Coordinates of C-alpha atoms and ligand atoms in Angstrom, one line a residue:
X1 CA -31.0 82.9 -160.2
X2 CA -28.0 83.7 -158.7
X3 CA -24.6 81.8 -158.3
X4 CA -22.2 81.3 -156.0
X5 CA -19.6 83.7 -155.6
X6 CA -16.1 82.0 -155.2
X7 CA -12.5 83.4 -154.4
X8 CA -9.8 80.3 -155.0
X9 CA -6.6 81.5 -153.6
X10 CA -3.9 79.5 -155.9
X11 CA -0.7 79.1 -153.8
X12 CA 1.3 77.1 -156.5
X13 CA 4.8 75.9 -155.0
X14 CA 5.1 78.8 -152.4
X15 CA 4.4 78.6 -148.7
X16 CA 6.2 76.7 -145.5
X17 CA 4.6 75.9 -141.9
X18 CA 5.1 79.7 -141.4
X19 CA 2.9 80.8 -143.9
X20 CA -0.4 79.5 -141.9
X21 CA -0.6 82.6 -140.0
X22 CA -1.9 83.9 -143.2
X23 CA -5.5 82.0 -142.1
X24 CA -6.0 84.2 -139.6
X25 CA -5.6 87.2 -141.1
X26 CA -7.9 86.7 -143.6
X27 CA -10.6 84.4 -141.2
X28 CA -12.3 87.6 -140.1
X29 CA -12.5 88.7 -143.7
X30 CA -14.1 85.3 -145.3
X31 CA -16.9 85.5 -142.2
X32 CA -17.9 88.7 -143.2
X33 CA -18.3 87.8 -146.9
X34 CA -20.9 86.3 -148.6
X35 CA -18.7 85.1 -151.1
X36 CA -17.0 81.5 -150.4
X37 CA -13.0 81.9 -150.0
X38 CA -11.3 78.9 -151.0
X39 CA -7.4 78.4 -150.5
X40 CA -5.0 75.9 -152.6
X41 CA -2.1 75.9 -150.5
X42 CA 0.7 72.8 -151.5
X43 CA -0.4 69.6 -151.2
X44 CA 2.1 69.9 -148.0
X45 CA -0.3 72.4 -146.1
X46 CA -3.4 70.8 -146.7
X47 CA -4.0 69.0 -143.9
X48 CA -2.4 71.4 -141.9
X49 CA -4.2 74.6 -143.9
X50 CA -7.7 72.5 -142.9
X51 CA -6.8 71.9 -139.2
X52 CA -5.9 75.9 -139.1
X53 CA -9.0 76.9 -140.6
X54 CA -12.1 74.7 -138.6
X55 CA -14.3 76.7 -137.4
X56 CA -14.0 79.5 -140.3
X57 CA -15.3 80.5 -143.7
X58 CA -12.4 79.2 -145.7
X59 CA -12.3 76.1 -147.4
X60 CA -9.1 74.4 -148.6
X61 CA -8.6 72.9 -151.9
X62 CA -5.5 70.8 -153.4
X63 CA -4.1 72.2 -156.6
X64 CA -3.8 68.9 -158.7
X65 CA -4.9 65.5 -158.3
X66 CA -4.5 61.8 -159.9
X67 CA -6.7 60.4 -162.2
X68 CA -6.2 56.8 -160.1
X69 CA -7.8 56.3 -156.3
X70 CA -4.5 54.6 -155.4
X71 CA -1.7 53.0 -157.0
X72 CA 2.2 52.7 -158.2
X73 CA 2.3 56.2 -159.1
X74 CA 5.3 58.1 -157.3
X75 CA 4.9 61.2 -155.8
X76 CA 1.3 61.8 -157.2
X77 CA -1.4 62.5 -154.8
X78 CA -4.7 61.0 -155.1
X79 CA -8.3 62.9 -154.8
X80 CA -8.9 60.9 -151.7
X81 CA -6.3 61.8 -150.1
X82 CA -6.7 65.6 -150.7
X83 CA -10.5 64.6 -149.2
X84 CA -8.6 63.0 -146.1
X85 CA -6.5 66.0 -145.2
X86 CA -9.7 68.4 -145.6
X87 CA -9.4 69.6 -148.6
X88 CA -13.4 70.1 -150.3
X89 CA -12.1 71.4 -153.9
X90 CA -9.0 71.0 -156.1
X91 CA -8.1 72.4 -158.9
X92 CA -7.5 70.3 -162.5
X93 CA -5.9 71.2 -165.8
X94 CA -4.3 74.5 -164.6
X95 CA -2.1 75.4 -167.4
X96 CA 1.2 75.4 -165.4
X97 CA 0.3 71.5 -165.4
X98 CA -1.0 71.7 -168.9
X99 CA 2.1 72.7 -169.8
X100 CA 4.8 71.6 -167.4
X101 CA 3.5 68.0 -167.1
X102 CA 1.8 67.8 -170.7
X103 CA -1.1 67.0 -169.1
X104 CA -4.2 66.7 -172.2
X105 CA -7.7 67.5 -172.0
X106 CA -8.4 63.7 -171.4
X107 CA -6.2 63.7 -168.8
X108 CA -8.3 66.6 -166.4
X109 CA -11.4 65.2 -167.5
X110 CA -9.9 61.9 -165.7
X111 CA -8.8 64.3 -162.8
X112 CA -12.3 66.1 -163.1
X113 CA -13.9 62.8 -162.7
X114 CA -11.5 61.3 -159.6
X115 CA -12.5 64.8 -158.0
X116 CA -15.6 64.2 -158.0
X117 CA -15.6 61.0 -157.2
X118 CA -14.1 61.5 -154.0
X119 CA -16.6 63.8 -153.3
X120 CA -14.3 67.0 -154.1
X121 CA -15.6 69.9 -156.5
X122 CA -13.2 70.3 -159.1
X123 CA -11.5 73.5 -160.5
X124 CA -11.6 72.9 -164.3
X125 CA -8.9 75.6 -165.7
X126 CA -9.4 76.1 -169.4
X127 CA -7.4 79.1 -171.5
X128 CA -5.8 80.4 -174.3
X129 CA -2.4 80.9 -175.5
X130 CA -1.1 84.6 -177.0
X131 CA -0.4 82.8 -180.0
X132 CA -4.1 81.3 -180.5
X133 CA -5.6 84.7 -179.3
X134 CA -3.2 86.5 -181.7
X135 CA -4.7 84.6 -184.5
X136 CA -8.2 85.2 -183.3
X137 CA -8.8 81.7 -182.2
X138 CA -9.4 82.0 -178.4
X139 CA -13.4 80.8 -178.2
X140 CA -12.5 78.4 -180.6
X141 CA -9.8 77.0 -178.3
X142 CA -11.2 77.2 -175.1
X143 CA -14.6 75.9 -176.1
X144 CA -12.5 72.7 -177.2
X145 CA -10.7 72.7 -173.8
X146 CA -14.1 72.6 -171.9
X147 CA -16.0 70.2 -174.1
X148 CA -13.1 67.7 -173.6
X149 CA -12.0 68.2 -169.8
X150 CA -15.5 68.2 -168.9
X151 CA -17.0 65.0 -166.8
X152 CA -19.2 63.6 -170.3
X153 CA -23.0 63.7 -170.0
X154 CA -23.4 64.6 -166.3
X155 CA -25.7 67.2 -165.0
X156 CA -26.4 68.6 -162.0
X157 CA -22.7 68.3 -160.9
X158 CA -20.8 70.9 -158.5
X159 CA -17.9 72.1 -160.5
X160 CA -16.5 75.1 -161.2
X161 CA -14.6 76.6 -164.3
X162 CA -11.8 78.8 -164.9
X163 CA -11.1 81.3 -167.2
X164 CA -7.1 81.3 -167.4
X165 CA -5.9 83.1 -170.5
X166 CA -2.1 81.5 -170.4
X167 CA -0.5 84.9 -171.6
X168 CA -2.1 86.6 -168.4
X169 CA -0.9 84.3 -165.9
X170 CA 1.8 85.7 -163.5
X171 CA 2.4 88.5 -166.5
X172 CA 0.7 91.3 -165.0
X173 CA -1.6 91.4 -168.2
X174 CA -5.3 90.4 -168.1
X175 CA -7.6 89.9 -170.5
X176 CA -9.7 92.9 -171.6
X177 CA -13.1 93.8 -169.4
X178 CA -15.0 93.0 -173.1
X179 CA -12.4 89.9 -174.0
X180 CA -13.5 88.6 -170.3
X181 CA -17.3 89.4 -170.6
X182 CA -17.4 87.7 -174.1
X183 CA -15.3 84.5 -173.1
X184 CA -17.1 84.2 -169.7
X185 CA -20.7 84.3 -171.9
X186 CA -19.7 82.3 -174.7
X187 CA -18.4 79.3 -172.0
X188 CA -21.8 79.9 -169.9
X189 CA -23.2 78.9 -173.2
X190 CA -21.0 75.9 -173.7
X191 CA -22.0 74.6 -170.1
X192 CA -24.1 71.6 -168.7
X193 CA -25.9 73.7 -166.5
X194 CA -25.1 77.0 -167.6
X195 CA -27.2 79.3 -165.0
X196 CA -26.2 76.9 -162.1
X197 CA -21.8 77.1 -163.0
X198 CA -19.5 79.1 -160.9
X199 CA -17.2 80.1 -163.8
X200 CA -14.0 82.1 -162.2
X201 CA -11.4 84.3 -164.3
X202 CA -7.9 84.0 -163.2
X203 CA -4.9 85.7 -164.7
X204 CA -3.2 88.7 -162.7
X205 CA -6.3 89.8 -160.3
X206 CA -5.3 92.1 -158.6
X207 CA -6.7 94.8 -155.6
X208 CA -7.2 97.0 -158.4
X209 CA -8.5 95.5 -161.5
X210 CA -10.9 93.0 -159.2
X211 CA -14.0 95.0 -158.4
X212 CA -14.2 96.1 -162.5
X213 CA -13.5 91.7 -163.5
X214 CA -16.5 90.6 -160.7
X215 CA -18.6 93.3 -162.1
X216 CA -18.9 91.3 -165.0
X217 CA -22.7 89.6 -165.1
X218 CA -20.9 86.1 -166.1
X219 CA -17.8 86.5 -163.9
X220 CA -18.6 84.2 -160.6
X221 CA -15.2 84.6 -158.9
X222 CA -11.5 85.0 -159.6
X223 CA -8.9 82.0 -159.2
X224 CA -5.5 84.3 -157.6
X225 CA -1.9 83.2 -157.8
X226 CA 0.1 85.9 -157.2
X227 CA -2.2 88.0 -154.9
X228 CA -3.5 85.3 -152.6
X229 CA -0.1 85.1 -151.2
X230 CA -0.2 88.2 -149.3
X231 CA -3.2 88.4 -147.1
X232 CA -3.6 91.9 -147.5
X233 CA -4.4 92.0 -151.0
X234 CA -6.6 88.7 -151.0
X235 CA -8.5 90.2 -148.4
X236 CA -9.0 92.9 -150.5
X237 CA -10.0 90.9 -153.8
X238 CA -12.6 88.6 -151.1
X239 CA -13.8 92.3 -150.2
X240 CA -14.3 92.9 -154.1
X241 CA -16.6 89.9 -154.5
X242 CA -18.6 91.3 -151.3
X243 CA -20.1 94.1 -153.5
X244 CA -20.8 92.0 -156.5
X245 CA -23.0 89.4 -154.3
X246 CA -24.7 92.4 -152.9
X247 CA -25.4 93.5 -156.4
X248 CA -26.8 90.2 -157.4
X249 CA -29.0 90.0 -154.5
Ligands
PGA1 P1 -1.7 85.0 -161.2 O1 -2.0 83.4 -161.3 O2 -2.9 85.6 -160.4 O3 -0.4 85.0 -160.4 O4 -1.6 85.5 -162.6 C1 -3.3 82.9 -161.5 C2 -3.3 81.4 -161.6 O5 -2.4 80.9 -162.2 O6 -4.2 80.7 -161.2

């Protein structure tokens, strides 16, 4: 069995018109991968971001969504919409939204749902504080995340899951390769269709620390902040994942 390899560039709120260029520097690089490169530029650059990249290997995903298809709802931006401009993923419940916009588990399962909906895979982010890992309670946590910002009783869904631990986000720090490995397996475990679910580990990948994260038998991908803005070093992450899906082959 093997599973899709996935590299989810996350933008967050950086990038102007004048960061498109960055397409075609790394357009060669997605063609020669077998991995799939997905970008989440601002919900500014989709549509452009899509234009820029028919006719590639990268998709283009939004980075949040709305629960609702439409509606009174200021300055949100709906699943349908992100479908309009281009965008074929987006990603729910990162924790930056978690946490800036007190968004709850219910709440991404909503998003999860409105994703799909449109016809968009969703990015489910799920992850653990330092405090909760400092008191050993990571699985615990993050195995309560999933089960409630999952879509309920569906199978045979394209999703995807990541891996965030809060405390490595942005910091520089990542989880250990054993802390990953035995997250990644026990929220395989947890899954609908655990042999079939792209589940990605974000937190400060990096050039170097990449190739040792994708070795990992239950690590599918890597969601990038940081690193995806700077074509050279996503290139080299999407590079990474090119030996692990020759490995799995
Ligand atoms: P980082 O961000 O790679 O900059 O740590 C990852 C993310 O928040 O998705």
């Amino acid at each position: 069995m093997t599973r899709q390899t996935l590299i989810a560039g996350n933008w967050k709120m950086h990038g102007l018109t004048g960061a498109l260029g960055f397409f075609s520097e790394i357009a060669p690089v997605a063609a020669q991968s077998p991995a799939t490169v997905l970008v989440c530029p601002p919900s500014t650059l989709v549509h452009q971001a899509a234009r820029a990249c028919e006719g590639t290997a990268i998709r283009i995903g939004g980075q949040d969504c709305h629960a609702a298809r439409s509606g009174a709802h200021t300055g949100d931006v709906s699943a349908d919409m992100l479908r309009d401009a281009g965008a074929s993923h987006v990603i729910v419940g990162h924790s930056e939204r978690r946490a800036d916009h007190g968004e709850s588990d219910a709440d991404v399962r909503a998003k999860a749902d409105a994703a799909l909906a449109a016809g968009l895979v969703p990015v489910i982010c799920v992850g653990e504080t330092r405090a909760e890992r400092e008191a050993g309670r990571e699985v615990e946590v993050v195995a309560r995340q999933l089960a409630a910002s999952l879509p309920q009783n569906q199978t045979g869904v394209d999703l995807v899951i990541a891996y965030e631990p809060v405390w490595a986000i942005g910091t520089g720090l990542t989880a250990s390769i054993n802390d990953v490995a035995r997250m990644h397996a026990a929220l395989r475990e947890r899954l609908p269709d655990p042999l079939t679910t792209c589940i990605l580990y974000g937190g400060s990948v990096k050039p170097d620390n990449a190739s040792d994260l994708l070795g990992l038998a239950d690590v599918d991908g890597a969601l990038v902040g940081g690193a995806s803005l700077n074509a050279t070093d996503f290139a080299a992450i999407i590079k990474a994942a090119s030996l692990k899906s020759e490995l799995v082959r």
